[in-house]
Every structure is written in C-alpha cells, then in structure tokens.
PDB file of C-alpha atoms in Angstrom:
ATOM      1  CA  MET A   1     -60.216 -16.347  27.792  1.00  0.00           C
ATOM      2  CA  ILE A   2     -58.305 -18.531  30.106  1.00  0.00           C
ATOM      3  CA  GLU A   3     -56.502 -17.145  33.025  1.00  0.00           C
ATOM      4  CA  LEU A   4     -53.181 -18.454  34.042  1.00  0.00           C
ATOM      5  CA  ALA A   5     -53.067 -18.726  37.772  1.00  0.00           C
ATOM      6  CA  PRO A   6     -50.877 -20.727  40.131  1.00  0.00           C
ATOM      7  CA  ARG A   7     -52.260 -24.017  41.306  1.00  0.00           C
ATOM      8  CA  HIS A   8     -52.351 -23.258  44.938  1.00  0.00           C
ATOM      9  CA  TYR A   9     -54.710 -20.407  44.255  1.00  0.00           C
ATOM     10  CA  HIS A  10     -57.090 -22.444  42.199  1.00  0.00           C
ATOM     11  CA  PRO A  11     -60.424 -22.940  43.919  1.00  0.00           C
ATOM     12  CA  ASP A  12     -61.017 -26.531  42.507  1.00  0.00           C
ATOM     13  CA  THR A  13     -57.897 -28.035  44.024  1.00  0.00           C
ATOM     14  CA  THR A  14     -58.284 -30.775  46.681  1.00  0.00           C
ATOM     15  CA  THR A  15     -56.133 -31.648  49.638  1.00  0.00           C
ATOM     16  CA  ILE A  16     -54.713 -34.736  47.864  1.00  0.00           C
ATOM     17  CA  SER A  17     -53.480 -32.670  45.041  1.00  0.00           C
ATOM     18  CA  ARG A  18     -51.802 -30.342  47.543  1.00  0.00           C
ATOM     19  CA  PHE A  19     -49.847 -33.265  49.130  1.00  0.00           C
ATOM     20  CA  SER A  20     -48.936 -35.002  45.883  1.00  0.00           C
ATOM     21  CA  GLY A  21     -46.720 -32.194  44.964  1.00  0.00           C
ATOM     22  CA  GLN A  22     -44.602 -32.511  48.140  1.00  0.00           C
ATOM     23  CA  PRO A  23     -42.993 -35.979  48.477  1.00  0.00           C
ATOM     24  CA  VAL A  24     -40.979 -34.969  51.518  1.00  0.00           C
ATOM     25  CA  LEU A  25     -44.132 -34.432  53.477  1.00  0.00           C
ATOM     26  CA  ILE A  26     -45.474 -37.875  52.443  1.00  0.00           C
ATOM     27  CA  GLY A  27     -42.193 -39.559  53.356  1.00  0.00           C
ATOM     28  CA  ALA A  28     -42.094 -37.817  56.748  1.00  0.00           C
ATOM     29  CA  ALA A  29     -45.686 -38.867  57.487  1.00  0.00           C
ATOM     30  CA  ALA A  30     -44.953 -42.506  56.516  1.00  0.00           C
ATOM     31  CA  LEU A  31     -41.849 -42.472  58.720  1.00  0.00           C
ATOM     32  CA  VAL A  32     -43.837 -41.148  61.673  1.00  0.00           C
ATOM     33  CA  ILE A  33     -46.478 -43.862  61.175  1.00  0.00           C
ATOM     34  CA  ILE A  34     -43.821 -46.596  61.005  1.00  0.00           C
ATOM     35  CA  VAL A  35     -42.022 -45.273  64.105  1.00  0.00           C
ATOM     36  CA  LEU A  36     -45.320 -45.090  65.999  1.00  0.00           C
ATOM     37  CA  GLY A  37     -46.168 -48.691  64.926  1.00  0.00           C
ATOM     38  CA  ILE A  38     -42.806 -50.021  66.029  1.00  0.00           C
ATOM     39  CA  GLY A  39     -43.036 -48.125  69.304  1.00  0.00           C
ATOM     40  CA  SER A  40     -46.526 -49.433  70.028  1.00  0.00           C
ATOM     41  CA  ILE A  41     -45.391 -53.007  69.331  1.00  0.00           C
ATOM     42  CA  ALA A  42     -42.389 -52.554  71.628  1.00  0.00           C
ATOM     43  CA  LEU A  43     -44.586 -51.104  74.375  1.00  0.00           C
ATOM     44  CA  TRP A  44     -47.120 -53.927  73.968  1.00  0.00           C
ATOM     45  CA  ARG A  45     -44.384 -56.559  74.274  1.00  0.00           C
ATOM     46  CA  ALA A  46     -42.865 -54.827  77.271  1.00  0.00           C
ATOM     47  CA  TYR A  47     -46.246 -54.494  78.939  1.00  0.00           C
ATOM     48  CA  THR A  48     -47.355 -58.140  78.379  1.00  0.00           C
ATOM     49  CA  GLY A  49     -43.915 -59.565  79.131  1.00  0.00           C
ATOM     50  CA  THR A  50     -44.025 -62.062  76.264  1.00  0.00           C
ATOM     51  CA  SER A  51     -42.036 -62.061  73.129  1.00  0.00           C
ATOM     52  CA  PRO A  52     -42.736 -64.221  70.093  1.00  0.00           C
ATOM     53  CA  GLU A  53     -39.023 -64.862  69.731  1.00  0.00           C
ATOM     54  CA  LEU A  54     -38.866 -66.225  73.276  1.00  0.00           C
ATOM     55  CA  ASP A  55     -41.977 -68.306  72.614  1.00  0.00           C
ATOM     56  CA  ARG A  56     -40.423 -69.665  69.439  1.00  0.00           C
ATOM     57  CA  LEU A  57     -37.187 -70.389  71.290  1.00  0.00           C
ATOM     58  CA  ALA A  58     -39.057 -72.206  74.067  1.00  0.00           C
ATOM     59  CA  ALA A  59     -41.072 -74.172  71.504  1.00  0.00           C
ATOM     60  CA  ALA A  60     -37.871 -75.105  69.685  1.00  0.00           C
ATOM     61  CA  ARG A  61     -36.282 -76.288  72.938  1.00  0.00           C
ATOM     62  CA  GLN A  62     -39.378 -78.339  73.777  1.00  0.00           C
ATOM     63  CA  LEU A  63     -39.297 -79.858  70.319  1.00  0.00           C
ATOM     64  CA  GLN A  64     -35.628 -80.719  70.756  1.00  0.00           C
ATOM     65  CA  ALA A  65     -36.333 -82.278  74.165  1.00  0.00           C
ATOM     66  CA  ARG A  66     -39.180 -84.340  72.717  1.00  0.00           C
ATOM     67  CA  THR A  67     -36.982 -85.407  69.837  1.00  0.00           C
ATOM     68  CA  VAL A  68     -34.237 -86.517  72.226  1.00  0.00           C
ATOM     69  CA  GLN A  69     -36.774 -88.364  74.378  1.00  0.00           C
ATOM     70  CA  ALA A  70     -38.285 -90.080  71.341  1.00  0.00           C
ATOM     71  CA  SER A  71     -34.813 -91.030  70.144  1.00  0.00           C
ATOM     72  CA  GLU A  72     -33.958 -92.536  73.530  1.00  0.00           C
ATOM     73  CA  GLN A  73     -37.215 -94.488  73.548  1.00  0.00           C
ATOM     74  CA  LEU A  74     -36.483 -95.778  70.066  1.00  0.00           C
ATOM     75  CA  VAL A  75     -33.004 -96.840  71.148  1.00  0.00           C
ATOM     76  CA  GLU A  76     -34.422 -98.667  74.183  1.00  0.00           C
ATOM     77  CA  LYS A  77     -37.096-100.374  72.107  1.00  0.00           C
ATOM     78  CA  THR A  78     -34.521-101.337  69.502  1.00  0.00           C
ATOM     79  CA  LYS A  79     -32.301-102.859  72.190  1.00  0.00           C
ATOM     80  CA  GLY A  80     -35.295-104.717  73.591  1.00  0.00           C
ATOM     81  CA  LEU A  81     -36.160-106.037  70.147  1.00  0.00           C
ATOM     82  CA  GLU A  82     -32.565-107.105  69.599  1.00  0.00           C
ATOM     83  CA  ALA A  83     -32.561-108.984  72.904  1.00  0.00           C
ATOM     84  CA  THR A  84     -35.890-110.628  72.093  1.00  0.00           C
ATOM     85  CA  GLN A  85     -34.661-111.546  68.631  1.00  0.00           C
ATOM     86  CA  GLN A  86     -31.475-113.068  70.057  1.00  0.00           C
ATOM     87  CA  GLU A  87     -33.514-115.076  72.576  1.00  0.00           C
ATOM     88  CA  SER A  88     -35.742-116.308  69.769  1.00  0.00           C
ATOM     89  CA  ILE A  89     -32.707-117.304  67.723  1.00  0.00           C
ATOM     90  CA  ASP A  90     -31.228-119.158  70.701  1.00  0.00           C
ATOM     91  CA  GLN A  91     -34.511-120.961  71.346  1.00  0.00           C
ATOM     92  CA  LEU A  92     -34.781-121.866  67.671  1.00  0.00           C
ATOM     93  CA  GLN A  93     -31.270-123.304  67.720  1.00  0.00           C
ATOM     94  CA  VAL A  94     -32.123-125.370  70.801  1.00  0.00           C
ATOM     95  CA  VAL A  95     -35.250-126.669  69.078  1.00  0.00           C
ATOM     96  CA  GLN A  96     -33.256-127.464  65.942  1.00  0.00           C
ATOM     97  CA  ASP A  97     -30.683-129.350  68.019  1.00  0.00           C
ATOM     98  CA  GLN A  98     -33.469-131.284  69.744  1.00  0.00           C
ATOM     99  CA  LEU A  99     -35.064-132.063  66.389  1.00  0.00           C
ATOM    100  CA  LEU A 100     -31.739-133.319  65.060  1.00  0.00           C
ATOM    101  CA  THR A 101     -31.311-135.511  68.144  1.00  0.00           C
ATOM    102  CA  VAL A 102     -34.831-136.880  67.749  1.00  0.00           C
ATOM    103  CA  ARG A 103     -34.155-137.628  64.084  1.00  0.00           C
ATOM    104  CA  ARG A 104     -30.955-139.476  64.989  1.00  0.00           C
ATOM    105  CA  LEU A 105     -32.743-141.474  67.678  1.00  0.00           C
ATOM    106  CA  LEU A 106     -35.570-142.265  65.279  1.00  0.00           C
ATOM    107  CA  ALA A 107     -33.099-143.418  62.630  1.00  0.00           C
ATOM    108  CA  ALA A 108     -31.321-145.590  65.212  1.00  0.00           C
ATOM    109  CA  GLN A 109     -34.642-147.068  66.343  1.00  0.00           C
ATOM    110  CA  GLN A 110     -35.629-147.759  62.751  1.00  0.00           C
ATOM    111  CA  THR A 111     -32.300-149.470  62.174  1.00  0.00           C
ATOM    112  CA  ASP A 112     -32.772-151.543  65.347  1.00  0.00           C
ATOM    113  CA  ALA A 113     -36.330-152.369  64.291  1.00  0.00           C
ATOM    114  CA  LYS A 114     -35.078-153.569  60.879  1.00  0.00           C
ATOM    115  CA  LYS A 115     -32.408-155.708  62.535  1.00  0.00           C
ATOM    116  CA  LEU A 116     -34.912-157.178  64.954  1.00  0.00           C
ATOM    117  CA  SER A 117     -37.362-157.784  62.118  1.00  0.00           C
ATOM    118  CA  GLU A 118     -34.652-159.615  60.167  1.00  0.00           C
ATOM    119  CA  GLN A 119     -33.731-161.637  63.255  1.00  0.00           C
ATOM    120  CA  VAL A 120     -37.376-162.511  63.872  1.00  0.00           C
ATOM    121  CA  GLY A 121     -37.667-163.563  60.236  1.00  0.00           C
ATOM    122  CA  THR A 122     -34.546-165.701  60.526  1.00  0.00           C
ATOM    123  CA  LEU A 123     -35.787-167.254  63.756  1.00  0.00           C
ATOM    124  CA  THR A 124     -39.191-167.899  62.211  1.00  0.00           C
ATOM    125  CA  GLU A 125     -37.553-169.632  59.255  1.00  0.00           C
ATOM    126  CA  SER A 126     -35.367-171.677  61.612  1.00  0.00           C
ATOM    127  CA  ILE A 127     -38.380-172.679  63.696  1.00  0.00           C
ATOM    128  CA  ASP A 128     -40.329-173.621  60.571  1.00  0.00           C
ATOM    129  CA  GLY A 129     -37.355-175.675  59.375  1.00  0.00           C
ATOM    130  CA  LEU A 130     -37.088-177.410  62.748  1.00  0.00           C
ATOM    131  CA  ARG A 131     -40.827-178.140  62.746  1.00  0.00           C
ATOM    132  CA  GLN A 132     -40.646-179.605  59.283  1.00  0.00           C
ATOM    133  CA  SER A 133     -37.616-181.728  60.134  1.00  0.00           C
ATOM    134  CA  PHE A 134     -39.223-182.833  63.384  1.00  0.00           C
ATOM    135  CA  ALA A 135     -42.469-183.645  61.586  1.00  0.00           C
ATOM    136  CA  SER A 136     -40.650-185.580  58.894  1.00  0.00           C
ATOM    137  CA  ALA A 137     -38.590-187.437  61.506  1.00  0.00           C
ATOM    138  CA  ARG A 138     -41.714-188.420  63.441  1.00  0.00           C
ATOM    139  CA  SER A 139     -43.560-189.571  60.386  1.00  0.00           C
ATOM    140  CA  SER A 140     -40.700-191.727  59.115  1.00  0.00           C
ATOM    141  CA  ASP A 141     -39.638-193.531  62.319  1.00  0.00           C
ATOM    142  CA  PRO A 142     -41.292-192.700  65.602  1.00  0.00           C
ATOM    143  CA  ALA A 143     -39.788-195.503  67.713  1.00  0.00           C
ATOM    144  CA  PRO A 144     -36.063-194.921  67.079  1.00  0.00           C
ATOM    145  CA  ALA A 145     -36.479-191.245  67.739  1.00  0.00           C
ATOM    146  CA  ALA A 146     -37.997-191.998  71.123  1.00  0.00           C
ATOM    147  CA  ARG A 147     -35.108-194.351  71.934  1.00  0.00           C
ATOM    148  CA  ARG A 148     -32.562-191.726  70.971  1.00  0.00           C
ATOM    149  CA  TRP A 149     -34.218-189.228  73.217  1.00  0.00           C
ATOM    150  CA  ALA A 150     -34.260-191.703  76.036  1.00  0.00           C
ATOM    151  CA  ARG A 151     -30.537-192.371  75.660  1.00  0.00           C
ATOM    152  CA  VAL A 152     -29.693-188.718  75.483  1.00  0.00           C
ATOM    153  CA  ARG A 153     -31.697-188.008  78.610  1.00  0.00           C
ATOM    154  CA  SER A 154     -30.317-190.910  80.609  1.00  0.00           C
ATOM    155  CA  GLN A 155     -26.651-190.354  79.862  1.00  0.00           C
ATOM    156  CA  PRO A 156     -26.261-186.955  81.472  1.00  0.00           C
ATOM    157  CA  VAL A 157     -28.036-188.162  84.557  1.00  0.00           C
ATOM    158  CA  ARG A 158     -25.593-191.061  84.985  1.00  0.00           C
ATOM    159  CA  SER A 159     -22.596-188.897  84.475  1.00  0.00           C
ATOM    160  CA  ALA A 160     -24.007-186.468  86.989  1.00  0.00           C
ATOM    161  CA  HIS A 161     -24.305-189.311  89.537  1.00  0.00           C
ATOM    162  CA  ARG A 162     -20.727-190.386  88.909  1.00  0.00           C
ATOM    163  CA  LYS A 163     -19.416-186.929  89.363  1.00  0.00           C
ATOM    164  CA  ARG A 164     -21.246-186.608  92.650  1.00  0.00           C
ATOM    165  CA  GLY A 165     -19.829-189.838  93.848  1.00  0.00           C
ATOM    166  CA  LYS A 166     -16.284-188.890  93.043  1.00  0.00           C
ATOM    167  CA  SER A 167     -16.552-185.493  94.631  1.00  0.00           C
ATOM    168  CA  GLN A 168     -18.013-186.862  97.846  1.00  0.00           C
ATOM    169  CA  GLY A 169     -15.506-189.655  98.254  1.00  0.00           C
TER     170      GLY A 169
END
C-alpha cells in the first residue's frame, strides 16, 4: 500500500525541491544578490575614485585632441607641399623660357652660319674666278698687263701732286 502524504513531510525531499515550489523566495534572493552586487560596485568605484565612464570620456577627449592635432599637421604639410609644388612649377617655367631662348639663339646662329657659309662660298668662287682670269691674262700677254699697271699706279700719284700744289698755292 502506498500512503498519501504531503510533500513537506516526506523524508526523501531535498532542499532544492523545497525552494522550487516557492518562486517568490527565489526572486527575492536573486534581487538581494543583484542589489548587493550593484552596491559593492558602487562602493568600489567610490573608494578607488575612478570611474570607467570618466576614463572613457578622457580617452575620447584625448583621441579627439590627437585627431585635431593630426589634422592640423596634415594641413600644414599640405600647404608646404603646395608651396613646394608651386616653386617647382615656377622654376620649370623659368627653365622652359631659358630653353626657348637658347633654341631661338641657336636657330639665329645657325641662320648666320648658313649666311656666312654662303658668303664664304661666293667669295671663294669670286677669288677662283679672279685667279683664273689673272692667270689667263698673264699667260696671254704679260708685257701689256705690266704697262697697264704702271699707268694706273702713276696716274693717281700725279693727280695727288697736282692737288697738293693747288692747295698750297
């Protein structure tokens, strides 16, 4: 036969089974544990004087300050690069202008050299022509040529003497 007895009188019952039947008691115990945990954390923070929120706030402010400083450095470096780039551009333009001037001078010198070369060629041809005509004149009649030269030389001398005489007189 099996006896029907209430549970709380049963000798095989454990303490867990006694609490499982009363959820209010479990809730109250959990609440007490949570309140004690929160209180201990609050006391620990108050005793040490540090708060993670304040640390996070300070870290955020430091990060912002570093960001601002890095931004300012980037702006300064960018301005420096712009100035250097502008100087390089200006120097390049000066060099290009100088190169253009040198090219113009070189072209002018080449033109002058061509002109002089043509003139030297023309003079060389004229000299060769004069040599040939002089050589042909000497070979054909040497005596009359000498007489002509003598007349040409003596005439200006006489006229020079006459002019002196008239101007002195």
